XYZ file of C-alpha atoms in Angstrom:
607
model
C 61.018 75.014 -42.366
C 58.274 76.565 -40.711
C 56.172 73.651 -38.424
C 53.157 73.428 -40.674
C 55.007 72.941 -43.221
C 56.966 69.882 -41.104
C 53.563 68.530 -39.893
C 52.377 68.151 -43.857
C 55.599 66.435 -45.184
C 55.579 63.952 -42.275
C 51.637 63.760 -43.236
C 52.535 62.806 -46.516
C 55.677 60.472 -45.786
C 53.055 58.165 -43.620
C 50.402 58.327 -46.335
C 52.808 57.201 -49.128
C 54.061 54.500 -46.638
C 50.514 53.338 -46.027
C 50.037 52.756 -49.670
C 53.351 51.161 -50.294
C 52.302 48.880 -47.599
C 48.920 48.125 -48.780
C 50.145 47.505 -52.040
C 52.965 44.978 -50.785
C 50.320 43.466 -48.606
C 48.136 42.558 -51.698
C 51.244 41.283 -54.312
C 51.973 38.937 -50.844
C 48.623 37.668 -51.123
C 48.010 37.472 -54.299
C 51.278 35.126 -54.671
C 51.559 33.001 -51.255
C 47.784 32.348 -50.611
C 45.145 33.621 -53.598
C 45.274 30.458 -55.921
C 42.854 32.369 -58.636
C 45.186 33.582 -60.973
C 47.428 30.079 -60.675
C 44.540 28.678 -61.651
C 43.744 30.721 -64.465
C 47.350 30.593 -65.937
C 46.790 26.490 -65.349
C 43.793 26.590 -67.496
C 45.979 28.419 -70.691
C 47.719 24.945 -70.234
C 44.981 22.457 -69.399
C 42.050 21.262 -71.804
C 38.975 20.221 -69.734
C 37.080 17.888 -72.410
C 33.614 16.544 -71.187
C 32.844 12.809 -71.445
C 28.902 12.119 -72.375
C 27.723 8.703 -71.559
C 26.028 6.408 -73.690
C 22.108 6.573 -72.684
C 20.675 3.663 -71.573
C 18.985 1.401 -74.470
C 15.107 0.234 -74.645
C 13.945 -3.069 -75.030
C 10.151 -3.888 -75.887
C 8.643 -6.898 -73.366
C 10.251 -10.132 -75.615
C 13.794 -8.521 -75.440
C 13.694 -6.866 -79.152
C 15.723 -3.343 -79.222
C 13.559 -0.538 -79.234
C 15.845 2.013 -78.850
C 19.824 1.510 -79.471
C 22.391 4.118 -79.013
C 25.008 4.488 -81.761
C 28.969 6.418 -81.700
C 28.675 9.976 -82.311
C 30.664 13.220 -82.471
C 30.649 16.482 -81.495
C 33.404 19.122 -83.175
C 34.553 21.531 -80.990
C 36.751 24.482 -81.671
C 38.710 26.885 -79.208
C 38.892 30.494 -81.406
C 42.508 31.086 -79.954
C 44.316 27.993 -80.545
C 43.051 27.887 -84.386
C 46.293 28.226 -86.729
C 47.221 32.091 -87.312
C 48.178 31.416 -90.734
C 44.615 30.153 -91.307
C 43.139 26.688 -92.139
C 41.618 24.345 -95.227
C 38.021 25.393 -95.101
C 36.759 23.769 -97.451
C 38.786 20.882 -96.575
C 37.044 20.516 -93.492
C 33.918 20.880 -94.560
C 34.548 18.005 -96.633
C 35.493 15.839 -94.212
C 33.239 16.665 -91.774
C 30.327 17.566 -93.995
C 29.554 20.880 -92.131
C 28.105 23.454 -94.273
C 30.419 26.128 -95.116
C 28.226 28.878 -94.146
C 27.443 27.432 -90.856
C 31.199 26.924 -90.204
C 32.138 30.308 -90.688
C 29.157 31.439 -88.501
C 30.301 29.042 -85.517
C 33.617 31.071 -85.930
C 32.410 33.799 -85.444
C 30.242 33.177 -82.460
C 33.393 31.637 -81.166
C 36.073 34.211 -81.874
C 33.776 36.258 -79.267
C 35.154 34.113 -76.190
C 38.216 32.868 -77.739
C 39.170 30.803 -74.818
C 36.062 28.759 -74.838
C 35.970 25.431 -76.085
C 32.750 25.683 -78.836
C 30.852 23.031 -80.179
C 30.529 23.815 -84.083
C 28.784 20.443 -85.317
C 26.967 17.384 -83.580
C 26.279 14.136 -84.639
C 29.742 13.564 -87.007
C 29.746 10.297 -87.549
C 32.712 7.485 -87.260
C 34.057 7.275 -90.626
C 33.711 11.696 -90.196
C 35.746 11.393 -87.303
C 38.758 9.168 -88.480
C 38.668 11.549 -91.800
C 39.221 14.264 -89.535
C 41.534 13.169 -87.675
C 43.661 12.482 -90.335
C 43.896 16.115 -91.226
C 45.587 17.889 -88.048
C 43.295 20.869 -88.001
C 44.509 23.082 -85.259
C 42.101 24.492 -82.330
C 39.892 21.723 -83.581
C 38.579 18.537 -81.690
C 36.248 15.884 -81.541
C 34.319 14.801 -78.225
C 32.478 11.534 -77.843
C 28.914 10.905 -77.519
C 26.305 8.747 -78.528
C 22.977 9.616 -80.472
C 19.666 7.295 -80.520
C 18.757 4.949 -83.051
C 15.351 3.029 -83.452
C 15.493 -0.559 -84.877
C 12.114 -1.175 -85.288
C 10.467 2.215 -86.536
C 8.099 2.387 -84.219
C 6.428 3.966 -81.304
C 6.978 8.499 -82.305
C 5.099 9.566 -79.615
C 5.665 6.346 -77.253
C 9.449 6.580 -77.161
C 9.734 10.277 -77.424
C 13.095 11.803 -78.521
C 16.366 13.256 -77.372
C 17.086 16.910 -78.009
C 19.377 19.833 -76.668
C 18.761 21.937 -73.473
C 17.816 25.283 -73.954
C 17.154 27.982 -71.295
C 13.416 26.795 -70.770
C 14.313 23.240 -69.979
C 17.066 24.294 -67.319
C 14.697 25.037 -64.421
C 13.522 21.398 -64.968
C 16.625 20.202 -65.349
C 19.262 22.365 -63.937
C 22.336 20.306 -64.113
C 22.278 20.646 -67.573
C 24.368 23.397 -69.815
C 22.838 24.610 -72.894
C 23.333 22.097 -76.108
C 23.579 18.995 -74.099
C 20.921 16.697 -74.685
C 18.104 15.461 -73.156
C 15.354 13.149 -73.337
C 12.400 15.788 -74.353
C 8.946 13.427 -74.375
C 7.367 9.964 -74.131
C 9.647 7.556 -72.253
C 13.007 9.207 -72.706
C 11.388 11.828 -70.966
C 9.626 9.915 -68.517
C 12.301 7.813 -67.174
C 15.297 10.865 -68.372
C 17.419 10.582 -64.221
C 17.932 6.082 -65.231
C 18.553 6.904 -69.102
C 20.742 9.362 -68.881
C 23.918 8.025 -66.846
C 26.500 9.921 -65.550
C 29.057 12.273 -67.512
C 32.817 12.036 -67.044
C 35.612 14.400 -67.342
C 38.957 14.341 -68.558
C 41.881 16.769 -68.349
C 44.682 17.367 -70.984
C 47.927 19.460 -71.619
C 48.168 21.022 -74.066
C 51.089 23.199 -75.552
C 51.068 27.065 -77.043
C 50.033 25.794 -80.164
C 47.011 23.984 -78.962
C 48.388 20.704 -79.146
C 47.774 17.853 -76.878
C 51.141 16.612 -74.984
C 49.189 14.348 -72.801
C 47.012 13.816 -69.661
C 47.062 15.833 -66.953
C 48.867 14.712 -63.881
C 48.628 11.071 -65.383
C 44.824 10.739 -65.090
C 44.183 11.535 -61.479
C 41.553 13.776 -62.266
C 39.644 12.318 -64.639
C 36.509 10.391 -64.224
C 34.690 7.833 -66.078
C 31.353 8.536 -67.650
C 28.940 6.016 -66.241
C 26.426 4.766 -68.820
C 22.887 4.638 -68.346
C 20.539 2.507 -66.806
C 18.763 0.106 -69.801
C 15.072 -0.220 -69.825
C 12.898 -2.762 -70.473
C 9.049 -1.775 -71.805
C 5.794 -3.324 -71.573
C 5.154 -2.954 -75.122
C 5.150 -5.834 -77.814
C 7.179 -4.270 -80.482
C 5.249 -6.301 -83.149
C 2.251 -5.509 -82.286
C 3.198 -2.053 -81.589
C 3.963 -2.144 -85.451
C 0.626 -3.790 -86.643
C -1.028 -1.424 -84.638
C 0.674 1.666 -86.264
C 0.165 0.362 -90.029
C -3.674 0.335 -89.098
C -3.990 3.099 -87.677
C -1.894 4.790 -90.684
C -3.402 7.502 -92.259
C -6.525 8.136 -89.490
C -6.424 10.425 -86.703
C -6.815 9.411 -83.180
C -5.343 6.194 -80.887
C -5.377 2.904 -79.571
C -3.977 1.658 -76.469
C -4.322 -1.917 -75.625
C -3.280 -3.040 -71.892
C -2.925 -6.135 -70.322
C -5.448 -6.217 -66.970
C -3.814 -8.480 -64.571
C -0.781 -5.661 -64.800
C -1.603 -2.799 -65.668
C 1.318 -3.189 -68.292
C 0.253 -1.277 -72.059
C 0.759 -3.516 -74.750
C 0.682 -1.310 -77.408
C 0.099 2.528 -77.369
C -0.689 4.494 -80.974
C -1.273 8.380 -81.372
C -2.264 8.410 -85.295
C -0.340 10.541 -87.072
C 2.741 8.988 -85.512
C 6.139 9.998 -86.440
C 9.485 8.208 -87.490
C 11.311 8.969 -84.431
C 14.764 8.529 -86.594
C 13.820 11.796 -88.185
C 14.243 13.414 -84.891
C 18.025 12.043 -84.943
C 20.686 14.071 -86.726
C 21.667 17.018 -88.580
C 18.212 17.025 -90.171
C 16.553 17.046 -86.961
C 15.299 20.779 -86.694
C 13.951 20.955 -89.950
C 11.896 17.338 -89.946
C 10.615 19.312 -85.988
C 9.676 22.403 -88.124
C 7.725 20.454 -90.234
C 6.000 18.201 -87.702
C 4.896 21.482 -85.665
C 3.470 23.140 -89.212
C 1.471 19.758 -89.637
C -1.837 20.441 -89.715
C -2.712 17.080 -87.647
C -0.130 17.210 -85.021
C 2.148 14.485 -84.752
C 4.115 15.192 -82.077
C 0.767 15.613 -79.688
C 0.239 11.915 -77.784
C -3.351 11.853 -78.395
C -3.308 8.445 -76.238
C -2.662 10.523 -73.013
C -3.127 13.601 -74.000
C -6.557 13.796 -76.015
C -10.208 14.892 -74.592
C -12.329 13.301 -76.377
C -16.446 12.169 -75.740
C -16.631 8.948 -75.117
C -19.918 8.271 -76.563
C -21.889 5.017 -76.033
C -19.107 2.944 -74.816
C -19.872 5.165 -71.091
C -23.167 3.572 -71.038
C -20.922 1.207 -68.917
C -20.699 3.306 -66.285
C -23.869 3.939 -66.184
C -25.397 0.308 -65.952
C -22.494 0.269 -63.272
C -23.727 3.011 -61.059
C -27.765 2.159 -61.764
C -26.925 -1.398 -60.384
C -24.780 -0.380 -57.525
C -27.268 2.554 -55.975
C -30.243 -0.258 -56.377
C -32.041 1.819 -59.062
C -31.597 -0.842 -61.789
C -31.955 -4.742 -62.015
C -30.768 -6.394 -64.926
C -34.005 -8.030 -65.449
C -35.580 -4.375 -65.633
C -36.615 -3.664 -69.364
C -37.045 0.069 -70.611
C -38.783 1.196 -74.373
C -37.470 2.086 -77.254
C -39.043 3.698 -79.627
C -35.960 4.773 -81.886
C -35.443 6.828 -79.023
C -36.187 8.514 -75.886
C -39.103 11.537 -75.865
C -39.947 14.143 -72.895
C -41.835 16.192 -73.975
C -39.601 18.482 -76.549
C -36.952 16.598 -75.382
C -35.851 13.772 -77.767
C -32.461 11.585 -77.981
C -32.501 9.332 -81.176
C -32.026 5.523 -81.356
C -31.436 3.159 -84.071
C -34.017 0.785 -84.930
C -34.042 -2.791 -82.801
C -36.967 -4.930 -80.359
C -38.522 -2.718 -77.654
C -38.670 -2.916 -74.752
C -34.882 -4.339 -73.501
C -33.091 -5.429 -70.597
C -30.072 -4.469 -69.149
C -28.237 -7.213 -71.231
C -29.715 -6.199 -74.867
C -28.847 -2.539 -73.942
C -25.752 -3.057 -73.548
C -25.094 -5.273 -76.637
C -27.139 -3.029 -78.917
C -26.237 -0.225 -77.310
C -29.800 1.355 -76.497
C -29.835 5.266 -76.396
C -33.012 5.309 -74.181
C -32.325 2.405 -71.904
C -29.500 4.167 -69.936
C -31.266 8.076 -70.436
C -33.860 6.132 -68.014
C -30.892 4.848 -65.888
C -29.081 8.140 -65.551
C -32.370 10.121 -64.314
C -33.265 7.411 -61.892
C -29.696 8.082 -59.844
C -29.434 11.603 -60.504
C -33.629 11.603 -59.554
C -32.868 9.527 -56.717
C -35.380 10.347 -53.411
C -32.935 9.189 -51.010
C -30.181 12.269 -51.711
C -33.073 15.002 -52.094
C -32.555 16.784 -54.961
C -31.124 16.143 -58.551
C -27.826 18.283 -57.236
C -27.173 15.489 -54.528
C -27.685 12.901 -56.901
C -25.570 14.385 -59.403
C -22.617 14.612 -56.988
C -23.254 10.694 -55.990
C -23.086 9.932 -59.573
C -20.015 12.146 -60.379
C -18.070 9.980 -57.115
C -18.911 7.198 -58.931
C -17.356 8.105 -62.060
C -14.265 9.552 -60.735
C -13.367 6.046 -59.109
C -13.309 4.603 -62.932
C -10.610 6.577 -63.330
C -12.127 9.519 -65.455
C -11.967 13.501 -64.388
C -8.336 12.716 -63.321
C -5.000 11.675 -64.210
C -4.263 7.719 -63.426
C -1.110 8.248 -62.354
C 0.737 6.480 -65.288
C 4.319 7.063 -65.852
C 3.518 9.655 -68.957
C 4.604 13.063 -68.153
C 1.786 15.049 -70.140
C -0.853 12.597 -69.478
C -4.129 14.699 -69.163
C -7.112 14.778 -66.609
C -9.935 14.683 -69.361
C -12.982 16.012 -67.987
C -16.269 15.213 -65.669
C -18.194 18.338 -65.501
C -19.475 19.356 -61.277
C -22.673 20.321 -60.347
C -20.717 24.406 -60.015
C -20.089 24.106 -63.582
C -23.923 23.565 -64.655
C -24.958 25.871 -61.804
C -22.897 29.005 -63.667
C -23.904 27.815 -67.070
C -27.996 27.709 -66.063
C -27.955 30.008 -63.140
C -28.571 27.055 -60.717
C -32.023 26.595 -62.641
C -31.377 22.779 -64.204
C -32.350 19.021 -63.380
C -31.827 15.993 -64.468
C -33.048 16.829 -68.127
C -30.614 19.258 -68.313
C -28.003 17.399 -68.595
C -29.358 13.852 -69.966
C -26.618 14.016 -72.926
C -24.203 12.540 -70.458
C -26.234 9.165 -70.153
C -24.799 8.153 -73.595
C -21.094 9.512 -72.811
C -21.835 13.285 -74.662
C -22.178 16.347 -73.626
C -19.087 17.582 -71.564
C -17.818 14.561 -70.646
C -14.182 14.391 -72.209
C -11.459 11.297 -71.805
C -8.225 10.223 -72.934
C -7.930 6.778 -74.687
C -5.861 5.774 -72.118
C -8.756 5.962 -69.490
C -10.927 4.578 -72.112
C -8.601 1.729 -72.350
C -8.586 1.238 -68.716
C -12.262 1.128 -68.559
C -11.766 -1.956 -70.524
C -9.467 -3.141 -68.011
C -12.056 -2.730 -65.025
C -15.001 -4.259 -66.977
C -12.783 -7.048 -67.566
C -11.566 -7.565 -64.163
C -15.062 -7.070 -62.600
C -14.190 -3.750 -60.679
C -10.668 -2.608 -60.322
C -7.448 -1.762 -62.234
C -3.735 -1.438 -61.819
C -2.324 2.197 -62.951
C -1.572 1.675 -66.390
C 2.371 1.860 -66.918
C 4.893 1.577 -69.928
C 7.915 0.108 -68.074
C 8.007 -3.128 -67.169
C 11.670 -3.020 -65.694
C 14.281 -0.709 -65.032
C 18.343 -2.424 -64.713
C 19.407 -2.330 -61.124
C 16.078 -1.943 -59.367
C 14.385 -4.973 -57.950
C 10.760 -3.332 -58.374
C 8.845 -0.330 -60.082
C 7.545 2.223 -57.825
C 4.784 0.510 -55.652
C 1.956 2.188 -56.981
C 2.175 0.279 -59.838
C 1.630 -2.790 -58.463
C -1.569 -1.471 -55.737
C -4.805 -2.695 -56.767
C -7.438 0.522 -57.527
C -11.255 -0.025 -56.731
C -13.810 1.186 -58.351
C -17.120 2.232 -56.351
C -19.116 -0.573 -57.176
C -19.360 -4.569 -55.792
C -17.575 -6.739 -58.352
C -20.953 -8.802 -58.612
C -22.808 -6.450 -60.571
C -20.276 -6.340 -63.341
C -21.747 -9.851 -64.585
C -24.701 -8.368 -66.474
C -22.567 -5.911 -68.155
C -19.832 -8.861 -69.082
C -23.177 -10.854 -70.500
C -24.129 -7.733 -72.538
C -20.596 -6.930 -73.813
C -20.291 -10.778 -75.147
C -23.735 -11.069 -76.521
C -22.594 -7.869 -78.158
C -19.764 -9.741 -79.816
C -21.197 -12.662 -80.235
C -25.006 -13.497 -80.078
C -27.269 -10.090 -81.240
C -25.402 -6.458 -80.937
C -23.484 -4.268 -82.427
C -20.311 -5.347 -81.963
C -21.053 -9.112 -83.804
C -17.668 -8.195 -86.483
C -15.119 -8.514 -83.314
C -15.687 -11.993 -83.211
C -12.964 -14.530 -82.841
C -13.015 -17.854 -82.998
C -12.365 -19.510 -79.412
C -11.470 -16.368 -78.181
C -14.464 -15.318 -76.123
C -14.499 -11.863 -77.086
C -16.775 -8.816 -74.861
C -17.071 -5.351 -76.951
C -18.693 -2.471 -76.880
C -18.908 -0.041 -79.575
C -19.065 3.592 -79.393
C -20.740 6.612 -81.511
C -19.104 10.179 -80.628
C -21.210 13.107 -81.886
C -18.709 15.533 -83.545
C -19.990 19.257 -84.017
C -16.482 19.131 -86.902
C -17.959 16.873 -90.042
C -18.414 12.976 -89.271
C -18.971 11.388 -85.761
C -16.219 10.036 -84.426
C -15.363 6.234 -84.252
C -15.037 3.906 -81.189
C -14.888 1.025 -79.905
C -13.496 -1.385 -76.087
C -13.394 -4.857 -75.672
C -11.274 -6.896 -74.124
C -10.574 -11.017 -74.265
C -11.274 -14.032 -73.201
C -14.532 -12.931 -70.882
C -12.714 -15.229 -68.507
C -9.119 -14.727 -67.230
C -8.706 -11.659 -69.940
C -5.089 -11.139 -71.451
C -6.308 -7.685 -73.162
C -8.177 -5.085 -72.904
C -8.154 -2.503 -76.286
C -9.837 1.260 -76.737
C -9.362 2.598 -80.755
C -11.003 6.400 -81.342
C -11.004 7.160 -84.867
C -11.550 10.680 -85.682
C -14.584 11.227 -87.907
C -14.957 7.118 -88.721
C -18.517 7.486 -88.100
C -19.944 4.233 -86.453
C -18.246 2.462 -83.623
C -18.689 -0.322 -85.689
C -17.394 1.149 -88.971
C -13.848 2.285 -87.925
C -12.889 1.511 -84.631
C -14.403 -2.320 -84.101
C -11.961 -3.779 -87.154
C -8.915 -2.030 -85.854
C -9.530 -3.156 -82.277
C -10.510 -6.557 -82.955
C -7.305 -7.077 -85.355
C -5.359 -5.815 -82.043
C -6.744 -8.500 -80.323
C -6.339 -11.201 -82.663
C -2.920 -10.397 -83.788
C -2.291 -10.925 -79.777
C -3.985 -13.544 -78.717
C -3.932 -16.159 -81.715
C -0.343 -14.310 -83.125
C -1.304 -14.623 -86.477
C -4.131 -12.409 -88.471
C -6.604 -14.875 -90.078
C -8.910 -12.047 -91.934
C -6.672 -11.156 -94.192
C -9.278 -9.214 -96.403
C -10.113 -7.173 -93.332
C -7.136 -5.821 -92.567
C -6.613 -4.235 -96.155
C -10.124 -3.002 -95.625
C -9.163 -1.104 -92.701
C -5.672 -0.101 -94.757
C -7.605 1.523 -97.222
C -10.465 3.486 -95.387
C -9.950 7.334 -96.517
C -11.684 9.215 -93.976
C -12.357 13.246 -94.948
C -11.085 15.434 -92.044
C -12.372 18.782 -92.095
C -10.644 20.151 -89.261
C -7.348 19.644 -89.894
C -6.936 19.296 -93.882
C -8.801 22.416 -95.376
């Protein structure tokens, strides 16, 4: 053997050895310190099953269920354990009252990661369950949860609903897996981290066959699911109800709120939905059809909506005249069925000429407050109409309008107060106070929820400031809301000037105005009704008030879509509100079925 050829076997002997030794290194590894594959070979053994809590139930302000949670099933199947020689299909189907075709599907799906525990069915109920279990199906099993149930009926878009994760909710909420559930709008939304609890685990054995031989290492891994947190709500559940039937049938909302708290009462988006339809197998298609309804039901017009909020503004605007010194209440303005600059004109109904601040306001005088608005826009001391209209748009904002409140609603909108850059790119900076003299009687672009119309009523009614309106009264375990709730917000002008506006709003109610059906007997109601021009068919219905004038315990906004007068619509089904609180009983019986029956055309949603 020549010495090349001595230098290539030795070459070769250590190269061989090298991978021997490598290879022994790894197999050591692998069996005295890597624990993956131990693990893995544990798992063809073990059955990790997770435990859902029960959410946490709702309870309106007097303690009546509003939301209940009721025993539930899930069937889950794991594609390898399933019997070889096959199963009763039809058998199970029966018991569990799964369709057959969607069955075979979930097999399918399932056969693809045949390892996987797979949940086939949701929402098998009790009686299901015990049926089932009777039967010994192989690879099959049942895991406990519980799905919502709503005593009372009531409250669609208040409530909200429960449905499963998919991949757009995980960035919101990612310690969630795709089909578990959570709480999707309204309050089960809102207040989803103290409803939801805390899920538990447990760990079984199981044998070849897929059969369960008992707990894994006696329990010590397992955890308990902790339920959720109860809630109670600021709502009155019956007159959440009486609310609802009233509004049955009408488009648009009421919210009613109580002003010492800030607490809502009672909160209707009309059409509402039955939010046991959202519950159960049936679930998708009752969503399918809400979402092809023409009217919406599942949009919250109470926080959500941006809508004009015609003549009941002229509030604000007495408000702001009084405050920047450009109006007395003793100061009296024509009327002669309207208000005329030249080709200018904005129409007025028919009533004595001229008025004070007080008969404005109760017969809600068109050019009284167009002669209010120019004065502060017009104002000498800010030089310009530009300056004046920022002054005036301050003002505004600290009612609450332009912005959100801060309430606990998730979606709750901003509405809309137009600024002076808005008018400046829709008139080339060529415009005055002329220009934009539609928003004296709450028109033009001037858009708000019903929730800040609602809390309008609230300030008027506390003579300049409001607590954020809020739909939980109390959460279990917590000694207090979040403080902002209880912080008192102040508008921009002195308490003393609301007094003229109070006179007007109760002379409105109960002396001369418009507003003269809202009267209740010892109740000392103040209203003002509102007339929304509506480029869709009808003008829109609506009417605030709130009661007594003196130490108030509500304070109600009702829009009605196309009702036409403030009066005509809006007034009945706000005053009813009010009664039905205050006195607990409804003594116009014949009013109420008026209201029942109104059939109001809507052109934009029903051709």
């Amino acid at each position: 053997m020549s010495g090349e050829e001595y230098v290539r076997m030795r070459t070769l002997q250590v190269v061989v050895l090298i991978v021997f030794g490598v290879i022994a290194a790894r197999l050591c590894y692998l069996q005295l310190f890597d624990t993956k594959y131990a693990e893995l070979a544990k798992a063809n053994a073990l059955r990790r099953e997770v435990l859902y809590p029960p959410r946490g139930e709702v309870y309106d302000r007097n303690g009546e269920f509003l939301v209940q949670s009721r025993e539930c099933y899930d069937l889950m199947v794991v594609s390898r354990d399933i019997d070889r020689r096959g199963f009763d299909t039809a058998l199970l189907c029966s018991v569990t009252g799964i369709p057959r075709e969607k069955l075979e599907k979930e097999l399918r799906n399932a056969a693809a990661y045949p390892r996987a525990p797979r949940m086939i069915a949701n929402y098998i109920s009790k009686e299901d369950k015990l049926r089932f279990d009777e039967c010994n199906f192989r690879g099959f099993y049942t895991v406990y949860r519980t799905a919502r149930q709503y005593p009372r009926k009531v409250g669609g878009n208040l409530l909200g609903y429960v449905g499963e994760v998919n991949s757009s909710m995980l960035r919101r909420y990612p310690e969630y897996r795709p089909g578990e559930y959570v709480g999707v709008s309204g309050v089960e939304s809102a207040y989803e981290s103290e409803l939801r609890g805390r899920k538990g685990v447990r760990i079984r054995e199981i044998d070849t066959h897929g059969a369960i031989k008992g707990s894994y290492m006696n329990g010590r891994y397992d955890t308990v699911p902790e339920p959720g947190k109860y809630i109670v709500c600021t709502i009155d559940a019956r007159l959440q109800l009486f609310a609802e039937e009233l509004m049955r049938g009408k488009v648009g909302a009421a919210v009613a709120i109580e002003p010492a708290t800030g607490e809502i009462l009672m909160m209707v988006s009309s059409p509402t939905y039955d939010p046991d339809e959202l519950v159960g197998r049936e679930r998708g298609n009752h969503y399918v059809e809400m979402m092809n309804n023409k009217r919406h039901p599942l949009f919250n017009r109470a926080v959500s909506a941006k809508y004009p909020p015609g003549s009941t503004f002229k509030l604000v605007q007495g408000l702001i005249g009084l405050q920047e010194g450009v109006l007395r209440p003793s100061d009296r303005h024509p009327c002669r069925e309207g208000y005329q600059v030249g080709r200018l004109s904005m129409k007025c109904h028919e009533h004595a000429s001229p008025v004070d601040l007080r008969y404005a306001v109760s017969t809600s005088c068109n050019a009284y407050f167009c002669y209010v608005f120019r004065d502060i826009l017009d104002n000498p001391k800010y030089g310009g109409v530009k300056n004046g209209f920022d002054v005036w748009r301050e003002y505004v904002e600290s009612f609450g309008f332009g912005r959100k409140l801060g309430s606990d609603f998730l979606n709750e909108g901003n509405g809309y107060v137009p600024d002076r850059a808005f008018y400046d790119r829709r008139y080339r900076g060529s415009w005055n106070s002329l220009t934009v003299l539609s928003l004296a009687i709450g028109q033009g672009e001037l858009g708000c929820t019903p929730l800040q119309m609602a809390n309008l009523a609230a300030i008027v009614a506390n003579r300049g400031y409001y607590y954020i309106p809020h739909i939980v009264k109390r959460v279990e375990g917590r000694d207090s809301l979040d403080r902002r709730f209880y912080e008192r917000h102040y508008t921009k002008v002195d308490p003393k000037y609301f007094e003229p506006i109070v006179e007007g709003m109760w002379s409105s109610v109960n002396r001369d105005g418009t507003s003269w059906r809202a009267r209740i007997e010892g109740q000392d109601v103040c209203g003002k009704t509102g007339t929304a021009q509506n480029p869709r068919g009808r003008d829109h219905s609506t009417f605030l008030s709130f009661a007594p004038r003196n130490n108030p315990r509500i304070a109600v906004s009702v829009y009605v879509e196309n009702g036409g007068f403030g009066a005509s619509a809006a007034l009945p089904i706000a005053s009813l509100i009010e009664e039905y609180y205050l006195t607990d009983t409804v003594r116009r019986p014949e009013l109420v079925e008026q209201v029942k029956s109104m059939n109001i055309y809507y052109p934009a949603y029903d051709r």
